[in-house]
CSV table of C-alpha atoms in Angstrom, one decimal:
chain,number,residue,atom,x,y,z
Y,1,MET,CA,-108.3,-34.6,-46.5
Y,2,SER,CA,-111.8,-35.8,-45.7
Y,3,PRO,CA,-113.4,-34.3,-42.6
Y,4,CYS,CA,-113.9,-37.8,-41.3
Y,5,ARG,CA,-110.6,-39.3,-42.3
Y,6,TRP,CA,-109.6,-39.7,-38.6
Y,7,LEU,CA,-112.4,-42.2,-38.2
Y,8,ILE,CA,-110.9,-44.9,-40.3
Y,9,SER,CA,-108.1,-45.8,-37.9
Y,10,LEU,CA,-110.6,-46.0,-35.1
Y,11,MET,CA,-112.9,-48.6,-36.5
Y,12,ILE,CA,-112.5,-51.2,-33.8
Y,13,ILE,CA,-114.0,-54.2,-35.4
Y,14,SER,CA,-112.1,-54.3,-38.6
Y,15,VAL,CA,-108.6,-53.6,-37.3
Y,16,THR,CA,-108.3,-56.4,-34.8
Y,17,SER,CA,-106.0,-59.2,-35.9
Y,18,PHE,CA,-108.5,-61.9,-34.9
Y,19,GLY,CA,-111.5,-62.6,-37.0
Y,20,ALA,CA,-114.5,-64.8,-35.9
Y,21,GLN,CA,-112.1,-67.7,-35.6
Y,22,ALA,CA,-113.5,-71.1,-36.8
Y,23,LYS,CA,-112.8,-72.8,-33.5
Y,24,ILE,CA,-114.7,-75.8,-32.3
Y,25,TYR,CA,-115.7,-75.6,-28.6
Y,26,THR,CA,-116.8,-78.8,-26.9
Y,27,THR,CA,-118.7,-76.8,-24.4
Y,28,PRO,CA,-121.9,-75.2,-25.9
Y,29,ILE,CA,-121.8,-72.4,-23.3
Y,30,LEU,CA,-118.3,-71.3,-24.5
Y,31,ALA,CA,-119.4,-71.6,-28.2
Y,32,GLU,CA,-122.2,-69.2,-27.4
Y,33,ALA,CA,-119.9,-66.8,-25.6
Y,34,ASN,CA,-117.5,-66.8,-28.6
Y,35,ASP,CA,-120.3,-66.2,-31.1
Y,36,LEU,CA,-121.4,-63.2,-29.0
Y,37,LEU,CA,-118.1,-61.5,-29.0
Y,38,GLN,CA,-118.6,-59.3,-32.1
Y,39,THR,CA,-122.2,-58.4,-31.3
Y,40,ASN,CA,-122.4,-58.4,-27.5
Y,41,PRO,CA,-119.0,-58.6,-25.7
Y,42,GLU,CA,-120.7,-57.7,-22.4
Y,43,GLN,CA,-122.8,-60.8,-22.6
Y,44,SER,CA,-119.7,-62.9,-23.6
Y,45,LEU,CA,-118.0,-61.5,-20.4
Y,46,ALA,CA,-121.0,-62.4,-18.3
Y,47,ILE,CA,-121.2,-66.0,-19.7
Y,48,THR,CA,-117.5,-66.7,-19.3
Y,49,SER,CA,-117.3,-65.2,-15.8
Y,50,ARG,CA,-120.3,-67.3,-14.7
Y,51,TYR,CA,-118.8,-70.4,-16.3
Y,52,LEU,CA,-115.5,-69.9,-14.5
Y,53,ASP,CA,-117.2,-69.1,-11.1
Y,54,GLN,CA,-119.6,-72.0,-11.1
Y,55,ARG,CA,-117.3,-74.8,-12.1
Y,56,ARG,CA,-114.1,-75.9,-10.5
Y,57,LEU,CA,-110.9,-76.9,-12.4
Y,58,SER,CA,-110.5,-80.6,-12.6
Y,59,ALA,CA,-107.7,-81.9,-10.4
Y,60,PRO,CA,-104.8,-84.0,-11.8
Y,61,LYS,CA,-106.2,-87.2,-10.2
Y,62,GLU,CA,-109.4,-86.7,-12.1
Y,63,THR,CA,-107.6,-87.0,-15.5
Y,64,SER,CA,-108.7,-90.6,-15.9
Y,65,ARG,CA,-112.3,-89.6,-15.4
Y,66,VAL,CA,-112.4,-86.2,-17.2
Y,67,HIS,CA,-110.5,-86.1,-20.5
Y,68,ILE,CA,-108.5,-82.8,-21.0
Y,69,ASN,CA,-110.8,-81.9,-23.9
Y,70,ASP,CA,-114.1,-83.3,-22.6
Y,71,GLU,CA,-116.7,-82.1,-20.2
Y,72,THR,CA,-119.4,-84.7,-19.3
Y,73,ASP,CA,-119.3,-83.6,-15.6
Y,74,HIS,CA,-121.0,-80.1,-15.5
Y,75,THR,CA,-119.5,-79.3,-12.1
Y,76,VAL,CA,-115.9,-79.2,-13.4
Y,77,ARG,CA,-114.1,-77.5,-16.2
Y,78,THR,CA,-111.1,-79.1,-17.9
Y,79,PRO,CA,-107.8,-77.3,-18.3
Y,80,LEU,CA,-108.5,-76.7,-22.0
Y,81,SER,CA,-112.0,-75.4,-21.6
Y,82,THR,CA,-110.8,-73.2,-18.8
Y,83,ILE,CA,-108.2,-71.7,-21.1
Y,84,ASN,CA,-110.8,-71.2,-23.8
Y,85,ALA,CA,-113.1,-69.4,-21.3
Y,86,LEU,CA,-110.2,-67.2,-20.2
Y,87,GLN,CA,-109.3,-66.4,-23.8
Y,88,ILE,CA,-112.9,-65.4,-24.6
Y,89,LYS,CA,-113.1,-63.4,-21.4
Y,90,ALA,CA,-109.9,-61.5,-22.3
Y,91,ARG,CA,-111.1,-60.8,-25.8
Y,92,ALA,CA,-114.4,-59.4,-24.4
Y,93,TYR,CA,-112.4,-57.1,-22.2
Y,94,MET,CA,-110.3,-56.1,-25.2
Y,95,LEU,CA,-113.3,-55.3,-27.3
Y,96,LEU,CA,-114.7,-53.2,-24.3
Y,97,ASN,CA,-111.3,-51.4,-24.3
Y,98,GLN,CA,-110.5,-52.6,-20.7
Y,99,ALA,CA,-106.8,-53.3,-21.1
Y,100,GLU,CA,-105.9,-54.1,-17.5
Y,101,PRO,CA,-108.4,-56.8,-16.9
Y,102,ALA,CA,-107.8,-58.2,-20.4
Y,103,ILE,CA,-104.1,-58.6,-19.7
Y,104,HIS,CA,-104.7,-60.0,-16.3
Y,105,THR,CA,-107.1,-62.6,-17.7
Y,106,ILE,CA,-105.0,-63.7,-20.7
Y,107,LYS,CA,-102.0,-64.1,-18.4
Y,108,MET,CA,-104.0,-66.6,-16.4
Y,109,ALA,CA,-104.7,-68.5,-19.6
Y,110,GLU,CA,-101.0,-68.5,-20.5
Y,111,THR,CA,-100.0,-69.8,-17.1
Y,112,LEU,CA,-102.5,-72.6,-17.1
Y,113,ALA,CA,-101.5,-73.6,-20.6
Y,114,HIS,CA,-97.8,-73.7,-19.6
Y,115,ASN,CA,-98.6,-75.8,-16.5
Y,116,GLU,CA,-100.7,-78.2,-18.5
Y,117,SER,CA,-98.2,-78.4,-21.4
Y,118,LEU,CA,-100.9,-77.2,-23.8
Y,119,ILE,CA,-98.6,-75.7,-26.4
Y,120,PHE,CA,-101.1,-74.5,-29.0
Y,121,SER,CA,-103.4,-72.9,-26.4
Y,122,GLY,CA,-100.4,-71.2,-24.8
Y,123,ILE,CA,-99.2,-69.6,-28.0
Y,124,GLU,CA,-102.8,-68.8,-29.0
Y,125,SER,CA,-103.1,-66.9,-25.6
Y,126,GLN,CA,-99.8,-65.1,-26.3
Y,127,LEU,CA,-101.2,-63.9,-29.6
Y,128,ILE,CA,-104.3,-62.4,-27.8
Y,129,HIS,CA,-101.9,-60.8,-25.3
Y,130,ALA,CA,-99.9,-59.2,-28.1
Y,131,ASP,CA,-103.2,-58.0,-29.7
Y,132,ILE,CA,-104.2,-56.3,-26.5
Y,133,TYR,CA,-100.8,-54.5,-26.4
Y,134,TRP,CA,-101.5,-53.0,-29.8
Y,135,ARG,CA,-105.3,-52.7,-30.0
Y,136,ASN,CA,-105.9,-51.2,-26.5
Y,137,LEU,CA,-102.6,-49.7,-25.6
Y,138,LYS,CA,-101.0,-48.8,-29.0
Y,139,ASN,CA,-97.8,-50.2,-27.6
Y,140,SER,CA,-96.1,-51.5,-30.8
Y,141,ALA,CA,-92.8,-52.2,-29.0
Y,142,SER,CA,-94.4,-54.6,-26.5
Y,143,ALA,CA,-96.6,-56.2,-29.1
Y,144,LEU,CA,-93.8,-56.8,-31.6
Y,145,GLY,CA,-91.5,-58.0,-28.8
Y,146,LEU,CA,-94.1,-60.6,-27.8
Y,147,LEU,CA,-94.7,-61.6,-31.4
Y,148,ASP,CA,-90.9,-62.3,-31.7
Y,149,GLN,CA,-91.2,-64.7,-28.8
Y,150,ILE,CA,-94.3,-66.2,-30.4
Y,151,ASP,CA,-92.6,-66.8,-33.7
Y,152,THR,CA,-89.6,-68.5,-31.9
Y,153,ALA,CA,-92.0,-70.7,-30.0
Y,154,ILE,CA,-93.9,-71.7,-33.2
Y,155,LYS,CA,-90.6,-72.6,-34.8
Y,156,THR,CA,-89.1,-74.6,-31.9
Y,157,GLN,CA,-92.3,-76.4,-30.9
Y,158,SER,CA,-94.0,-77.0,-34.3
Y,159,GLN,CA,-93.3,-80.7,-34.1
Y,160,GLN,CA,-95.6,-80.9,-31.0
Y,161,MET,CA,-98.6,-79.4,-32.8
Y,162,MET,CA,-100.8,-80.4,-35.8
Y,163,GLU,CA,-99.8,-78.8,-39.1
Y,164,SER,CA,-103.2,-77.0,-39.2
Y,165,GLN,CA,-102.5,-75.5,-35.8
Y,166,VAL,CA,-99.0,-74.3,-36.8
Y,167,GLN,CA,-100.4,-72.6,-40.0
Y,168,ARG,CA,-103.2,-70.8,-38.0
Y,169,LEU,CA,-100.7,-69.5,-35.5
Y,170,GLN,CA,-98.3,-68.4,-38.3
Y,171,TYR,CA,-101.2,-66.7,-40.1
Y,172,GLN,CA,-102.3,-64.8,-37.0
Y,173,SER,CA,-98.8,-63.7,-36.2
Y,174,LEU,CA,-98.2,-62.4,-39.7
Y,175,MET,CA,-101.6,-60.5,-39.6
Y,176,GLN,CA,-100.8,-58.9,-36.3
Y,177,ARG,CA,-97.4,-57.7,-37.6
Y,178,ALA,CA,-99.0,-56.5,-40.9
Y,179,ILE,CA,-101.7,-54.5,-39.0
Y,180,ILE,CA,-99.1,-52.8,-36.8
Y,181,GLU,CA,-96.8,-52.0,-39.7
Y,182,SER,CA,-99.7,-50.7,-41.7
Y,183,GLN,CA,-100.9,-48.4,-39.0
Y,184,THR,CA,-97.4,-47.1,-38.1
Y,185,GLY,CA,-96.5,-46.2,-41.7
Y,186,ASN,CA,-94.4,-49.1,-42.8
Y,187,THR,CA,-96.6,-49.9,-45.8
Y,188,VAL,CA,-94.1,-51.8,-47.9
Y,189,MET,CA,-93.4,-54.3,-45.1
Y,190,ALA,CA,-97.1,-54.5,-44.2
Y,191,GLU,CA,-98.0,-55.5,-47.8
Y,192,LYS,CA,-95.3,-58.1,-47.9
Y,193,ARG,CA,-96.7,-59.7,-44.7
Y,194,PHE,CA,-100.3,-59.5,-46.1
Y,195,ILE,CA,-99.1,-61.5,-49.1
Y,196,ARG,CA,-97.4,-64.1,-46.9
Y,197,ALA,CA,-100.4,-64.4,-44.7
Y,198,LYS,CA,-102.6,-65.0,-47.7
Y,199,ARG,CA,-100.7,-68.2,-48.5
Y,200,PHE,CA,-101.6,-69.6,-45.0
Y,201,LEU,CA,-105.2,-68.4,-45.4
Y,202,VAL,CA,-105.7,-70.6,-48.4
Y,203,ASN,CA,-105.0,-73.7,-46.3
Y,204,LEU,CA,-107.2,-72.6,-43.4
Y,205,ASN,CA,-110.5,-73.1,-45.4
Y,206,ASP,CA,-112.2,-70.6,-43.2
Y,207,PRO,CA,-114.7,-68.3,-44.9
Y,208,GLN,CA,-115.0,-65.9,-41.9
Y,209,GLU,CA,-111.3,-65.5,-41.7
Y,210,LYS,CA,-111.2,-64.9,-45.5
Y,211,ILE,CA,-113.7,-62.0,-45.0
Y,212,HIS,CA,-111.7,-60.7,-42.2
Y,213,TYR,CA,-108.5,-60.7,-44.3
Y,214,LEU,CA,-110.2,-58.9,-47.2
Y,215,LEU,CA,-111.6,-56.2,-44.9
Y,216,ILE,CA,-108.2,-55.7,-43.2
Y,217,LEU,CA,-106.5,-55.5,-46.5
Y,218,GLY,CA,-109.2,-53.1,-47.9
Y,219,ASN,CA,-108.7,-50.9,-44.8
Y,220,HIS,CA,-105.0,-50.9,-45.4
Y,221,TYR,CA,-105.4,-49.8,-49.0
Y,222,LEU,CA,-108.0,-47.2,-48.0
Y,223,ASP,CA,-105.6,-45.7,-45.4
Y,224,ASN,CA,-103.0,-45.3,-48.1
Y,225,GLY,CA,-105.3,-43.8,-50.7
Y,226,HIS,CA,-105.3,-46.8,-53.1
Y,227,TYR,CA,-109.0,-46.5,-53.7
Y,228,ASP,CA,-109.5,-49.0,-56.5
Y,229,LEU,CA,-107.7,-51.7,-54.6
Y,230,ALA,CA,-109.6,-50.8,-51.5
Y,231,LEU,CA,-112.9,-51.0,-53.3
Y,232,ASP,CA,-112.1,-54.4,-54.8
Y,233,ARG,CA,-111.2,-55.9,-51.4
Y,234,LEU,CA,-114.0,-54.3,-49.4
Y,235,LEU,CA,-116.7,-55.3,-51.9
Y,236,SER,CA,-115.3,-58.9,-52.1
Y,237,GLY,CA,-115.4,-59.0,-48.3
Y,238,TYR,CA,-118.9,-57.5,-48.2
Y,239,TRP,CA,-120.5,-59.9,-50.6
Y,240,LEU,CA,-118.9,-62.9,-49.0
Y,241,ALA,CA,-120.1,-61.7,-45.6
Y,242,VAL,CA,-123.6,-61.3,-47.0
Y,243,GLU,CA,-123.4,-64.7,-48.6
Y,244,ILE,CA,-122.7,-66.5,-45.3
Y,245,ASP,CA,-124.9,-64.2,-43.3
Y,246,ASP,CA,-122.0,-62.8,-41.1
Y,247,LYS,CA,-123.8,-59.7,-39.9
Y,248,ALA,CA,-120.9,-58.3,-37.8
Y,249,GLN,CA,-118.5,-58.4,-40.7
Y,250,THR,CA,-121.2,-57.1,-43.1
Y,251,ALA,CA,-121.5,-54.1,-40.8
Y,252,THR,CA,-117.8,-53.6,-40.8
Y,253,ALA,CA,-117.7,-53.8,-44.6
Y,254,ASN,CA,-120.5,-51.3,-44.8
Y,255,PHE,CA,-118.7,-48.8,-42.6
Y,256,GLU,CA,-115.4,-49.2,-44.6
Y,257,LEU,CA,-117.3,-48.8,-47.9
Y,258,ALA,CA,-119.1,-45.8,-46.6
Y,259,SER,CA,-115.8,-44.2,-45.6
Y,260,LEU,CA,-114.3,-44.9,-49.1
Y,261,PHE,CA,-117.3,-43.5,-50.9
Y,262,GLU,CA,-117.3,-40.4,-48.6
Y,263,GLN,CA,-113.7,-39.8,-49.5
Y,264,ARG,CA,-114.4,-40.1,-53.2
Y,265,LYS,CA,-117.4,-37.8,-52.8
Y,266,VAL,CA,-119.9,-40.4,-53.9
Y,267,PHE,CA,-122.3,-39.4,-51.1
Y,268,ASP,CA,-125.4,-41.4,-52.1
Y,269,LYS,CA,-123.5,-44.7,-51.9
Y,270,ALA,CA,-121.7,-43.5,-48.7
Y,271,LEU,CA,-125.0,-42.8,-47.0
Y,272,GLU,CA,-126.5,-46.1,-48.1
Y,273,HIS,CA,-123.6,-48.1,-46.6
Y,274,ALA,CA,-123.3,-46.0,-43.5
Y,275,THR,CA,-127.0,-46.2,-42.7
Y,276,GLN,CA,-126.8,-50.0,-43.0
Y,277,ALA,CA,-123.8,-50.1,-40.7
Y,278,GLY,CA,-125.4,-47.8,-38.2
Y,279,GLU,CA,-128.6,-50.0,-38.0
Y,280,PHE,CA,-126.4,-52.9,-37.0
Y,281,PHE,CA,-124.4,-51.0,-34.4
Y,282,ALA,CA,-127.6,-49.4,-32.9
Y,283,HIS,CA,-129.4,-52.8,-32.7
Y,284,TYR,CA,-126.5,-54.4,-30.8
Y,285,LYS,CA,-125.8,-51.2,-28.8
Y,286,GLN,CA,-122.2,-51.0,-29.9
Y,287,THR,CA,-121.5,-47.5,-28.7
Y,288,LEU,CA,-118.1,-46.7,-30.2
Y,289,PRO,CA,-118.7,-47.9,-33.8
Y,290,LEU,CA,-122.2,-46.3,-33.7
Y,291,ALA,CA,-120.6,-43.0,-32.7
Y,292,GLN,CA,-118.1,-43.3,-35.5
Y,293,THR,CA,-120.9,-44.2,-38.0
Y,294,LEU,CA,-123.1,-41.3,-36.9
Y,295,THR,CA,-120.1,-38.9,-37.2
Y,296,LEU,CA,-119.5,-40.2,-40.7
Y,297,ILE,CA,-123.1,-39.7,-41.7
Y,298,ALA,CA,-123.0,-36.2,-40.2
Y,299,SER,CA,-119.8,-35.4,-42.2
Y,300,ILE,CA,-121.5,-36.4,-45.4
Y,301,TYR,CA,-124.5,-34.2,-44.7
Y,302,GLU,CA,-122.1,-31.3,-43.8
Y,303,GLN,CA,-120.3,-31.7,-47.1
Y,304,GLN,CA,-123.6,-31.7,-48.9
Y,305,GLY,CA,-124.6,-28.4,-47.2
Y,306,ARG,CA,-127.5,-30.1,-45.4
Y,307,TYR,CA,-126.4,-28.5,-42.1
Y,308,ASN,CA,-129.5,-29.2,-39.9
Y,309,LEU,CA,-129.2,-33.0,-40.7
Y,310,ALA,CA,-125.5,-32.8,-40.0
Y,311,LEU,CA,-126.1,-31.2,-36.6
Y,312,VAL,CA,-128.7,-33.9,-35.7
Y,313,HIS,CA,-126.2,-36.7,-36.4
Y,314,TYR,CA,-123.3,-34.9,-34.8
Y,315,PHE,CA,-125.3,-34.5,-31.6
Y,316,ASN,CA,-126.4,-38.1,-31.7
Y,317,ALA,CA,-122.7,-39.1,-32.1
Y,318,LEU,CA,-121.8,-36.9,-29.2
Y,319,ASP,CA,-124.4,-38.6,-27.0
Y,320,GLN,CA,-122.7,-41.9,-27.7
Y,321,GLU,CA,-119.2,-40.5,-27.1
Y,322,ASN,CA,-120.2,-39.0,-23.8
Y,323,GLN,CA,-120.9,-42.5,-22.6
Y,324,LEU,CA,-117.3,-43.5,-23.5
Y,325,LYS,CA,-115.7,-40.5,-21.8
Y,326,HIS,CA,-113.0,-40.1,-24.5
Y,327,ASP,CA,-112.0,-36.4,-24.4
Y,328,SER,CA,-110.1,-36.3,-27.7
Y,329,ARG,CA,-112.9,-37.8,-29.8
Y,330,SER,CA,-115.5,-35.6,-28.0
Y,331,ALA,CA,-113.3,-32.5,-28.7
Y,332,LYS,CA,-113.2,-33.4,-32.4
Y,333,LEU,CA,-117.0,-33.8,-32.5
Y,334,ARG,CA,-117.5,-30.4,-30.8
Y,335,LEU,CA,-115.2,-28.9,-33.4
Y,336,HIS,CA,-117.4,-30.3,-36.2
Y,337,ILE,CA,-120.5,-28.9,-34.5
Y,338,ALA,CA,-118.9,-25.5,-34.1
Y,339,ARG,CA,-118.0,-25.5,-37.8
Y,340,VAL,CA,-121.6,-26.3,-38.8
Y,341,TYR,CA,-122.8,-23.4,-36.6
Y,342,LEU,CA,-120.4,-21.1,-38.3
Y,343,GLN,CA,-121.9,-22.2,-41.7
Y,344,LEU,CA,-125.4,-21.3,-40.2
Y,345,TYR,CA,-124.0,-17.9,-39.0
Y,346,ASN,CA,-124.9,-18.8,-35.4
Y,347,TYR,CA,-121.7,-17.3,-33.9
Y,348,PRO,CA,-122.7,-17.6,-30.2
Y,349,LYS,CA,-123.3,-21.3,-30.5
Y,350,ALA,CA,-120.1,-21.7,-32.6
Y,351,GLU,CA,-118.1,-20.0,-29.9
Y,352,GLN,CA,-119.7,-22.1,-27.2
Y,353,TYR,CA,-118.6,-25.3,-28.9
Y,354,LEU,CA,-115.2,-24.0,-29.8
Y,355,HIS,CA,-114.7,-23.2,-26.1
Y,356,HIS,CA,-115.6,-26.8,-25.1
Y,357,THR,CA,-113.4,-28.1,-27.9
Y,358,ARG,CA,-110.4,-26.1,-26.6
Y,359,LEU,CA,-111.0,-27.3,-23.0
Y,360,LEU,CA,-111.3,-31.0,-24.0
Y,361,ALA,CA,-108.4,-30.9,-26.4
Y,362,THR,CA,-106.2,-29.3,-23.7
Y,363,GLN,CA,-107.2,-32.0,-21.2
Y,364,SER,CA,-106.3,-34.8,-23.6
Y,365,ASN,CA,-103.2,-33.1,-25.0
Y,366,ASP,CA,-104.7,-33.2,-28.5
Y,367,GLU,CA,-102.6,-30.5,-30.1
Y,368,VAL,CA,-104.0,-31.1,-33.6
Y,369,THR,CA,-107.6,-30.5,-32.6
Y,370,LEU,CA,-106.6,-27.5,-30.4
Y,371,ALA,CA,-104.8,-25.9,-33.4
Y,372,GLU,CA,-107.8,-26.5,-35.6
Y,373,ALA,CA,-110.1,-24.9,-33.0
Y,374,ARG,CA,-107.9,-21.8,-32.9
Y,375,SER,CA,-107.8,-21.6,-36.7
Y,376,CYS,CA,-111.6,-22.0,-36.8
Y,377,LYS,CA,-112.0,-19.1,-34.4
Y,378,ALA,CA,-109.6,-17.0,-36.4
Y,379,ARG,CA,-111.8,-17.3,-39.5
């Protein structure tokens, strides 16, 4: 197994079930906040919070003056735009791995959609809710349970929505299920759902969603060791992202391609793609994917026997992880550093980092890393 194989399942951008979403916002402020989600979720959060704080929800008596989907009065926000703002805000929290405020926010969107009989927006909000359960909490039971409710709602209320809305909801539900099944080892069912989702994708006419689909499927094949299939999907997604200048998804494709080439020991191509991904994540200050990319680069250098370069990148990755305060990932990084010091015959430094590894692995109940640290010491 590749020293960096554990990184693949952590890549937070590509595994989310929501792509860029070709959604039209009547309020330019919300369009901007949505566009910023993949590059600067903190800014998206600030924009939506300010929007919700500075405007009041239009009262029922104002419906003749303010249409449910129109905002000519900049002192009020319509029910639909309020739901849109709450959805963006919840997704920003989700991307920042803040599950509790994400769930609180999306529940507000669900309640308002129910009160205003906005069926599509309500189900759309439930899909985000289910995504939070899996993405942030890894609670497959809650996520799948909510998806069951969503599928029932789509079926029973499809006549009250446009066909394009129904197809988008069905597509997103299938993708969420496929992602969960892929990452929990149910590969056969995951692939069946990916095939079904593709049928809806054709009708969506959404290039960004097509890229997202290709990268998700490529990641699935990569996780399961189907390298030729993974390469085909990832390269297709990469070139389409480059063609439409989707920088966020280009960076994701670069990371996934770097991971694939690293596993296949094609280190020059792996470094090329990883470096491009790292430049994007560094520019937009995306701490977690930057840490993962730096770790991947360090692993490549380590496998090449370029130990000093490996140490530099492992230390840079550790600086990023220290900001995130994630004990298990920090333990793994310290184990990598200890292993490099052993290669350099610097036993005092190796023991120092092995000691830190054992402490952090114990704190985070990471039995795998703890066992690896003990094995490393034994050698």
